[in-house]
Coordinates of N, CA and C in Angstrom, one line a residue:
Chain D
X249 N 7.2 -3.8 -13.8 CA 8.3 -3.3 -12.9 C 8.1 -4.1 -11.7
X250 N 9.4 -4.5 -11.2 CA 9.6 -5.3 -10.0 C 9.0 -4.6 -8.7
X251 N 8.7 -5.2 -7.8 CA 8.3 -4.6 -6.4 C 9.5 -4.1 -5.9
X252 N 10.6 -4.8 -5.9 CA 12.0 -4.1 -5.4 C 12.4 -2.9 -6.2
X253 N 12.1 -2.9 -7.3 CA 12.6 -1.7 -8.1 C 11.8 -0.5 -7.8
X254 N 10.5 -0.6 -7.5 CA 9.7 0.5 -7.1 C 10.1 0.9 -5.7
X255 N 10.3 0.0 -4.9 CA 11.0 0.4 -3.5 C 12.2 1.1 -3.6
X256 N 13.0 0.7 -4.6 CA 14.3 1.4 -4.7 C 14.2 2.7 -5.3
X257 N 13.2 2.9 -6.0 CA 12.8 4.1 -6.8 C 12.3 5.1 -5.7
X258 N 11.4 4.6 -4.5 CA 10.9 5.6 -3.5 C 12.1 6.0 -2.7
X259 N 13.1 5.0 -2.7 CA 14.4 5.5 -1.8 C 15.2 6.5 -2.4
X260 N 15.5 6.3 -3.7 CA 16.3 7.4 -4.4 C 15.5 8.8 -4.6
X261 N 14.1 8.6 -4.7 CA 13.5 9.8 -4.9 C 13.2 10.6 -3.5
X262 N 13.0 9.7 -2.4 CA 12.4 10.4 -1.3 C 13.2 10.1 0.1
X263 N 14.1 9.2 -0.1 CA 14.6 8.7 1.3 C 15.2 10.1 2.2
X264 N 15.9 10.9 1.5 CA 16.5 11.9 2.2 C 15.4 12.9 3.0
X265 N 14.3 12.8 2.5 CA 13.2 13.6 2.9 C 12.5 12.6 4.0
X266 N 12.3 11.5 3.7 CA 11.5 10.6 4.6 C 12.3 10.5 5.9
X267 N 13.7 10.4 5.7 CA 14.6 10.1 7.0 C 14.5 11.4 7.8
X268 N 14.5 12.5 7.2 CA 14.4 13.8 7.9 C 12.9 13.9 8.7
X269 N 12.0 13.4 8.0 CA 10.8 13.6 8.6 C 10.5 12.7 9.9
X270 N 10.9 11.4 9.5 CA 10.9 10.2 10.5 C 9.7 9.4 10.5
X271 N 9.6 8.3 11.3 CA 8.7 7.5 10.8 C 7.2 7.8 11.3
X272 N 7.1 8.3 12.5 CA 5.7 8.8 12.9 C 5.0 9.8 11.8
X273 N 6.0 10.7 11.5 CA 5.5 11.8 10.6 C 5.2 11.2 9.2
X274 N 5.9 10.4 8.7 CA 5.7 9.6 7.5 C 4.5 8.8 7.4
X275 N 4.3 8.1 8.7 CA 3.0 7.3 9.0 C 1.6 8.5 8.7
X276 N 1.9 9.7 9.3 CA 1.0 10.6 9.3 C 0.5 10.8 7.9
X277 N 1.5 10.9 6.7 CA 1.4 11.2 5.6 C 0.6 10.1 5.0
X278 N 0.9 8.9 5.2 CA 0.2 7.7 4.7 C -1.0 7.8 5.2
X279 N -1.5 8.1 6.5 CA -2.9 8.1 6.7 C -3.6 9.2 6.0
X280 N -2.9 10.4 5.9 CA -3.6 11.5 5.1 C -4.2 10.8 3.7
X281 N -3.3 10.0 3.1 CA -3.8 9.4 1.8 C -4.9 8.5 2.0
X282 N -4.9 7.8 3.0 CA -6.1 6.9 3.3 C -7.3 7.8 3.3
X283 N -7.1 9.0 4.2 CA -8.4 9.9 4.2 C -8.8 10.5 2.7
X284 N -7.8 10.6 1.8 CA -8.1 11.1 0.6 C -8.9 10.1 -0.4
X285 N -8.4 8.9 0.0 CA -9.2 7.8 -0.8 C -10.5 7.8 -0.1
X286 N -10.8 7.9 1.1 CA -12.0 7.7 1.9 C -13.1 8.8 1.1
X287 N -12.5 9.9 0.9 CA -13.3 11.1 0.5 C -13.9 10.6 -0.8
X288 N -13.1 9.9 -1.7 CA -13.5 9.5 -3.0 C -14.6 8.2 -2.8
X289 N -14.4 7.3 -2.1 CA -15.1 6.0 -2.3 C -16.2 6.2 -1.4
X290 N -16.3 7.2 -0.4 CA -17.6 7.4 0.5 C -18.9 7.7 -0.3
X291 N -18.6 8.3 -1.5 CA -19.6 8.7 -2.4 C -20.2 7.5 -3.1
X292 N -21.4 7.6 -3.4 CA -22.0 6.5 -4.1 C -22.0 6.8 -5.6
X293 N -21.1 7.3 -6.3 CA -21.1 7.7 -7.6 C -20.6 6.3 -8.5
X294 N -20.7 6.4 -9.6 CA -20.3 5.4 -10.4 C -18.8 5.3 -10.6
X295 N -18.3 4.1 -10.5 CA -16.8 3.9 -10.3 C -16.2 4.6 -11.5
X296 N -16.7 4.6 -12.7 CA -16.0 5.3 -13.8 C -15.8 6.7 -13.6
X297 N -16.5 7.3 -12.8 CA -16.4 8.7 -12.5 C -15.2 9.1 -11.4
X298 N -14.8 8.0 -10.6 CA -13.8 8.4 -9.8 C -12.7 7.5 -9.8
X299 N -12.6 6.7 -10.9 CA -11.4 5.6 -11.0 C -10.0 6.3 -11.2
X300 N -9.9 7.4 -12.0 CA -8.7 7.9 -12.2 C -8.2 8.6 -10.9
X301 N -9.0 9.1 -10.1 CA -8.7 9.9 -8.8 C -8.3 8.8 -7.8
X302 N -9.0 7.9 -7.7 CA -8.9 6.8 -6.7 C -7.5 6.0 -7.1
X303 N -7.2 5.9 -8.4 CA -5.9 5.2 -8.7 C -4.8 6.1 -8.3
X304 N -4.8 7.4 -8.5 CA -3.7 8.3 -8.0 C -3.6 8.1 -6.3
X305 N -4.7 8.1 -5.8 CA -4.8 7.8 -4.2 C -4.2 6.5 -3.9
X306 N -4.4 5.5 -4.4 CA -3.9 4.0 -4.1 C -2.5 4.3 -4.5
X307 N -2.0 4.8 -5.7 CA -0.7 4.9 -5.9 C 0.1 5.6 -4.7
X308 N -0.5 6.6 -4.2 CA 0.1 7.2 -3.1 C 0.1 6.4 -1.8
X309 N -1.0 5.7 -1.5 CA -0.9 4.9 -0.4 C 0.2 3.8 -0.4
X310 N 0.5 3.3 -1.6 CA 1.5 2.2 -1.8 C 3.0 2.9 -1.7
X311 N 3.0 4.0 -2.3 CA 4.2 4.8 -2.3 C 4.6 5.2 -0.8
X312 N 3.7 5.8 -0.1 CA 4.2 6.1 1.4 C 4.4 4.8 2.1
X313 N 3.6 3.6 1.9 CA 3.9 2.5 2.5 C 5.3 2.0 2.2
X314 N 5.8 2.2 1.1 CA 7.2 1.9 0.7 C 8.1 2.9 1.3
X315 N 7.8 4.1 1.4 CA 8.7 5.1 2.1 C 8.8 4.5 3.7
X316 N 7.7 4.1 4.2 CA 7.8 3.7 5.7 C 8.8 2.5 5.8
X317 N 8.5 1.7 4.7 CA 9.4 0.3 4.8 C 10.8 0.6 4.6
X318 N 11.2 1.7 3.7 CA 12.3 2.1 3.7 C 12.9 2.6 4.9
X319 N 12.3 3.5 5.8 CA 12.8 3.8 7.1 C 12.9 2.9 8.0
X320 N 12.0 1.8 7.9 CA 12.1 0.7 9.0 C 13.1 -0.5 8.4
X321 N 13.7 -0.3 7.2 CA 14.6 -1.3 6.6 C 14.0 -2.5 6.5
X322 N 12.8 -2.4 5.9 CA 11.7 -3.6 5.5 C 11.9 -3.8 3.9
X323 N 12.1 -5.1 3.6 CA 12.0 -5.5 2.0 C 10.7 -5.7 1.9
X324 N 10.0 -5.0 1.2 CA 8.7 -5.1 0.8 C 8.3 -6.3 0.1
X325 N 9.1 -6.7 -0.9 CA 8.8 -7.9 -1.6 C 8.8 -9.2 -0.7
X326 N 9.9 -9.1 0.1 CA 9.9 -10.3 1.0 C 8.8 -10.3 1.9
X327 N 8.4 -9.0 2.4 CA 7.2 -9.0 3.4 C 6.0 -9.6 2.8
X328 N 5.9 -9.2 1.6 CA 4.7 -9.7 0.8 C 4.5 -11.1 0.7
X329 N 5.7 -11.6 0.1 CA 5.8 -13.1 -0.2 C 5.7 -13.9 1.1
X330 N 6.2 -13.4 2.3 CA 6.0 -14.1 3.5 C 4.7 -14.2 3.9
X331 N 3.8 -13.1 3.7 CA 2.5 -13.2 4.1 C 1.6 -13.6 3.1
X332 N 1.8 -13.7 1.8 CA 0.9 -14.1 0.8 C 1.8 -15.1 -0.1
X333 N 2.3 -16.3 0.5 CA 3.2 -17.2 -0.4 C 2.3 -18.0 -1.3
X334 N 1.6 -17.3 -2.3 CA 0.8 -18.2 -3.3 C -0.3 -18.9 -2.9
X335 N -0.6 -18.6 -1.5 CA -1.9 -19.2 -1.1 C -2.1 -18.4 0.2
X336 N -3.3 -18.6 0.8 CA -3.9 -17.9 2.0 C -3.2 -18.7 3.0
X337 N -2.5 -18.0 3.9 CA -1.8 -18.7 5.0 C -2.6 -19.2 6.1
X338 N -4.1 -18.5 6.1 CA -5.0 -19.1 7.2 C -5.5 -20.4 6.6
X339 N -6.0 -20.5 5.4 CA -6.7 -21.8 5.0 C -5.8 -22.6 4.3
X340 N -4.6 -22.3 3.9 CA -3.7 -22.8 3.1 C -4.2 -23.2 1.7
X341 N -5.1 -22.3 1.1 CA -5.7 -22.6 -0.1 C -5.5 -21.4 -1.2
X342 N -5.5 -21.7 -2.5 CA -5.5 -20.8 -3.4 C -6.5 -21.1 -4.6
X343 N -7.7 -20.5 -4.7 CA -8.2 -19.4 -3.9 C -8.4 -19.7 -2.6
X344 N -8.4 -18.7 -1.7 CA -8.8 -18.8 -0.3 C -10.1 -19.2 -0.1
X345 N -10.1 -20.1 0.9 CA -11.5 -20.9 1.3 C -11.9 -20.3 2.6
X346 N -11.3 -19.5 3.3 CA -11.7 -19.0 4.7 C -13.1 -18.7 4.7
X347 N -13.9 -19.0 5.8 CA -15.3 -18.7 5.9 C -15.6 -17.4 6.0
X348 N -14.8 -16.5 6.8 CA -15.3 -15.0 7.2 C -14.3 -14.2 6.6
X349 N -14.9 -13.0 6.6 CA -14.0 -11.8 6.3 C -14.4 -11.2 4.8
Chain A
X233 N 9.6 -10.3 -7.9 CA 8.1 -10.4 -8.5 C 7.8 -9.1 -8.8
X234 N 7.0 -9.2 -10.0 CA 6.4 -8.0 -10.6 C 5.3 -7.4 -9.7
X235 N 5.0 -6.0 -10.0 CA 4.0 -5.6 -9.3 C 2.5 -6.3 -9.8
X236 N 2.5 -6.5 -11.1 CA 1.3 -6.8 -11.8 C 1.0 -8.4 -11.3
X237 N 2.3 -9.1 -11.0 CA 2.0 -10.4 -10.5 C 1.5 -10.5 -9.2
X238 N 1.9 -9.7 -8.4 CA 1.3 -9.6 -7.1 C -0.1 -9.2 -6.9
X239 N -0.6 -8.1 -8.0 CA -2.0 -7.8 -8.1 C -2.8 -9.0 -8.7
X240 N -2.4 -9.8 -9.6 CA -2.9 -11.1 -10.0 C -3.1 -12.1 -9.0
X241 N -2.0 -12.3 -8.1 CA -2.1 -13.1 -7.0 C -3.3 -12.8 -6.1
X242 N -3.2 -11.5 -5.8 CA -4.4 -10.9 -4.8 C -5.8 -11.4 -5.6
X243 N -5.8 -11.2 -6.8 CA -7.0 -11.5 -7.6 C -7.6 -12.9 -7.3
X244 N -6.5 -13.7 -7.8 CA -6.8 -15.1 -7.6 C -7.1 -15.6 -6.3
X245 N -6.3 -15.0 -5.3 CA -6.7 -15.6 -3.9 C -7.9 -15.0 -3.5
X246 N -8.3 -13.8 -3.7 CA -9.2 -13.0 -2.9 C -10.5 -12.5 -3.7
X247 N -10.4 -12.5 -4.9 CA -11.4 -11.4 -5.6 C -12.7 -11.9 -5.4
X248 N -12.9 -13.2 -5.1 CA -14.2 -13.8 -5.0 C -14.9 -13.2 -3.6
X249 N -14.0 -13.0 -2.6 CA -14.5 -12.6 -1.3 C -14.6 -11.2 -1.5
X250 N -13.4 -10.4 -2.1 CA -13.5 -8.9 -2.2 C -14.7 -8.5 -2.8
X251 N -15.2 -9.1 -3.9 CA -16.3 -8.6 -4.8 C -17.5 -8.8 -3.9
X252 N -17.6 -9.9 -3.1 CA -18.9 -10.1 -2.3 C -19.0 -9.1 -1.2
X253 N -17.7 -8.7 -0.7 CA -17.6 -7.8 0.3 C -18.0 -6.4 0.0
X254 N -17.7 -5.9 -1.2 CA -17.7 -4.7 -1.8 C -16.7 -3.6 -1.5
X255 N -16.7 -2.5 -2.2 CA -15.6 -1.5 -2.2 C -15.5 -0.9 -0.6
X256 N -16.7 -0.6 -0.1 CA -16.5 0.4 1.2 C -16.1 -0.7 2.2
X257 N -16.5 -1.7 2.3 CA -16.3 -2.7 3.4 C -14.7 -3.3 3.2
X258 N -14.3 -3.4 1.9 CA -12.9 -3.5 1.6 C -12.0 -2.5 2.0
X259 N -12.5 -1.4 1.8 CA -11.6 -0.1 2.2 C -11.6 -0.1 3.9
X260 N -12.7 -0.4 4.5 CA -12.7 -0.7 6.0 C -11.6 -1.6 6.5
X261 N -11.4 -2.6 5.8 CA -10.2 -3.7 6.2 C -9.0 -2.9 5.9
X262 N -8.7 -2.2 5.0 CA -7.7 -1.6 4.7 C -7.3 -0.5 5.8
X263 N -8.3 0.1 6.2 CA -8.1 1.0 7.2 C -7.8 0.4 8.8
X264 N -8.4 -0.9 8.9 CA -7.9 -1.6 10.1 C -6.6 -1.8 10.1
X265 N -6.1 -2.2 8.9 CA -4.5 -2.5 8.8 C -3.8 -1.4 9.3
X266 N -4.2 0.0 8.7 CA -3.6 1.1 9.1 C -3.5 1.2 10.6
X267 N -4.8 0.9 11.2 CA -4.8 1.0 12.7 C -3.8 0.0 13.4
X268 N -3.7 -1.2 12.9 CA -2.9 -2.0 13.3 C -1.2 -1.6 13.3
X269 N -1.0 -1.0 12.1 CA 0.4 -0.5 12.2 C 0.6 0.6 13.0
X270 N -0.5 1.7 13.2 CA -0.4 2.7 14.1 C 0.0 2.3 15.6
X271 N -0.7 1.0 16.0 CA -0.6 0.7 17.4 C 1.0 0.2 17.5
X272 N 1.6 -0.3 16.4 CA 2.9 -0.8 16.7 C 4.0 0.6 16.6
X273 N 3.7 1.5 15.8 CA 4.9 2.5 15.6 C 4.6 3.6 16.4
X274 N 3.3 3.8 17.2 CA 3.1 4.8 18.1 C 4.2 4.6 19.3
X275 N 4.5 3.4 19.6 CA 5.4 3.1 20.7 C 6.7 3.8 20.4
X276 N 7.6 4.0 21.3 CA 9.0 4.5 21.0 C 10.0 3.5 21.4
X277 N 9.6 2.3 20.9 CA 10.5 1.3 21.0 C 11.5 1.2 20.0
X278 N 12.5 0.6 20.1 CA 13.7 0.4 19.3 C 13.0 -0.3 18.0
X279 N 13.4 0.0 16.6 CA 12.9 -0.4 15.6 C 13.0 -2.1 15.5
X280 N 14.0 -2.5 15.9 CA 14.4 -3.9 15.9 C 13.5 -4.8 16.7
X281 N 12.7 -4.2 17.6 CA 12.0 -4.9 18.4 C 10.4 -5.0 17.7
X282 N 10.0 -4.0 16.7 CA 8.9 -4.3 16.1 C 8.9 -4.5 14.4
X283 N 10.2 -4.8 14.0 CA 10.3 -4.7 12.6 C 9.5 -5.8 11.9
X284 N 9.5 -6.9 12.5 CA 8.8 -8.3 11.9 C 7.4 -7.9 11.9
X285 N 6.7 -7.3 12.9 CA 5.5 -7.2 13.2 C 5.0 -6.1 12.1
X286 N 5.8 -5.1 12.0 CA 5.4 -3.8 11.1 C 5.5 -4.4 9.6
X287 N 6.4 -5.3 9.4 CA 6.4 -5.7 8.0 C 5.2 -6.5 7.7
X288 N 4.6 -7.3 8.6 CA 3.5 -7.9 8.2 C 2.3 -7.0 8.0
X289 N 2.2 -6.0 8.8 CA 1.2 -5.0 8.6 C 1.3 -4.2 7.3
X290 N 2.5 -3.8 7.1 CA 2.8 -3.1 5.7 C 2.5 -4.0 4.6
X291 N 2.7 -5.5 4.8 CA 2.5 -6.3 3.6 C 0.7 -6.3 3.7
X292 N 0.1 -6.3 4.6 CA -1.5 -6.2 4.5 C -1.8 -5.1 4.1
X293 N -1.4 -3.9 4.4 CA -1.7 -2.4 3.8 C -1.7 -2.6 2.4
X294 N -0.5 -3.2 1.8 CA -0.3 -3.1 0.2 C -1.2 -4.1 -0.3
X295 N -1.6 -5.3 0.4 CA -2.4 -6.4 -0.1 C -3.7 -5.9 -0.2
X296 N -4.4 -5.2 0.9 CA -5.7 -4.6 1.0 C -5.8 -3.6 -0.3
X297 N -4.6 -2.7 -0.5 CA -4.7 -1.7 -1.5 C -5.0 -2.4 -3.0
X298 N -4.2 -3.5 -3.0 CA -4.4 -4.2 -4.3 C -5.8 -4.9 -4.5
X299 N -6.3 -5.3 -3.4 CA -7.6 -5.9 -3.4 C -8.7 -4.6 -4.0
X300 N -8.4 -3.7 -3.2 CA -9.4 -2.5 -3.8 C -9.2 -2.2 -5.3
X301 N -7.8 -2.2 -5.6 CA -7.7 -1.9 -7.0 C -8.3 -2.8 -7.9
X302 N -8.3 -4.0 -7.5 CA -8.9 -5.3 -8.3 C -10.6 -5.0 -8.4
X303 N -11.1 -4.3 -7.3 CA -12.4 -3.9 -7.2 C -12.7 -2.9 -8.2
X304 N -11.8 -2.0 -8.2 CA -12.0 -0.7 -9.0 C -11.5 -0.7 -10.4
X305 N -10.9 -1.9 -10.8 CA -10.4 -2.4 -12.0 C -9.3 -1.2 -12.4
X306 N -8.3 -1.2 -11.4 CA -7.2 -0.3 -11.6 C -6.0 -1.1 -11.7
X307 N -5.2 -0.8 -12.8 CA -3.8 -1.5 -12.9 C -3.0 -0.8 -11.9
X308 N -2.4 -1.5 -10.9 CA -1.6 -0.9 -9.9 C -0.3 -0.4 -10.4
X309 N 0.5 -1.4 -11.2 CA 1.5 -0.7 -11.8 C 1.5 0.4 -12.6
X310 N 0.4 0.3 -13.3 CA 0.3 1.6 -14.4 C -0.1 2.8 -13.2
X311 N -0.7 2.7 -12.3 CA -0.9 3.9 -11.4 C 0.1 4.2 -10.7
X312 N 1.1 3.5 -10.3 CA 2.2 3.7 -9.7 C 3.2 4.5 -10.5
X313 N 3.4 4.0 -11.9 CA 4.4 4.6 -12.9 C 3.9 5.8 -13.4
X314 N 2.3 6.1 -13.4 CA 1.9 7.4 -13.7 C 2.2 8.4 -12.6
X315 N 2.0 8.0 -11.3 CA 2.3 9.2 -10.3 C 3.8 9.2 -9.8
X316 N 4.6 8.0 -10.2 CA 6.0 8.1 -9.9 C 6.8 7.7 -11.1
X317 N 6.9 8.6 -12.2 CA 7.6 8.2 -13.2 C 9.0 8.4 -13.3
X318 N 9.7 7.7 -12.4 CA 11.2 7.9 -12.2 C 11.7 9.2 -11.9
X319 N 10.6 10.2 -11.5 CA 11.0 11.4 -11.0 C 9.9 11.9 -10.1
X320 N 10.1 12.9 -9.4 CA 9.2 13.6 -8.6 C 8.2 14.4 -9.6
X321 N 6.9 14.2 -9.6 CA 6.2 15.0 -10.6 C 5.9 16.4 -10.1
X322 N 6.3 16.9 -9.0 CA 6.2 18.2 -8.4 C 7.2 19.0 -8.7
X323 N 8.4 18.4 -8.6 CA 9.7 19.3 -8.9 C 10.3 18.8 -10.2
X324 N 9.9 17.6 -10.6 CA 10.5 17.2 -11.9 C 11.9 16.6 -11.7
X325 N 12.2 16.4 -10.4 CA 13.8 16.0 -10.1 C 13.7 14.4 -9.6
X326 N 15.0 13.9 -9.7 CA 15.3 12.8 -9.1 C 16.6 12.7 -8.5
X327 N 16.8 12.7 -7.3 CA 16.0 12.8 -6.1 C 15.1 14.1 -6.1
X328 N 13.9 14.0 -5.5 CA 13.0 15.1 -5.2 C 13.6 16.2 -4.5
X329 N 13.3 17.4 -5.0 CA 14.0 18.6 -4.4 C 12.8 19.6 -4.0
X330 N 11.7 19.1 -3.8 CA 10.7 19.8 -3.4 C 11.0 20.4 -1.9
X331 N 10.5 21.8 -1.7 CA 11.0 22.2 -0.4 C 10.3 21.7 0.8
X332 N 9.0 21.3 0.8 CA 8.2 21.0 1.9 C 7.8 19.5 1.9
X333 N 7.5 19.1 2.8 CA 6.8 17.8 3.2 C 7.7 16.9 3.9

């Protein structure tokens, strides 16, 4: 599936609700999903025990990010390719060769 | 660009660093990006004034989510389609007809 198709899907499914809720409240929902993911990975369990749950929360984080992008009239694919144009924009290499981080 | 291609790009660019850093530290970087986005949208400025900056932070949030997915061996496209299968999985409709949220 294309990145743009997923953004369009989020628009069709949820834009009427996202726009009624507004930018800051939609951001709050995104933050809630970050909290849900934190609850999972803060534990020192084996990944295999929480992988399914973590994948659902990661999906939610990306979905809410797309909802926010729709509210802000941001093209997600364009934003990703501007920031990650097949190389690291800090060291200009692929793989990244930055020293820190 | 396909969702899977972007996840692969994140793997090629950053997996060697992500795996050295680990899951919890990578999650901390994701949270930092959430904070950066918060700084932008908490202001009551006109969207046009911060759209470019917000698009960079949204790109970072999605990129770090993909880095985490790579560490957890999660297929992002599959996770998205499982949770958002062309309809809302709560009300089974497209557009979503859930009453709250």
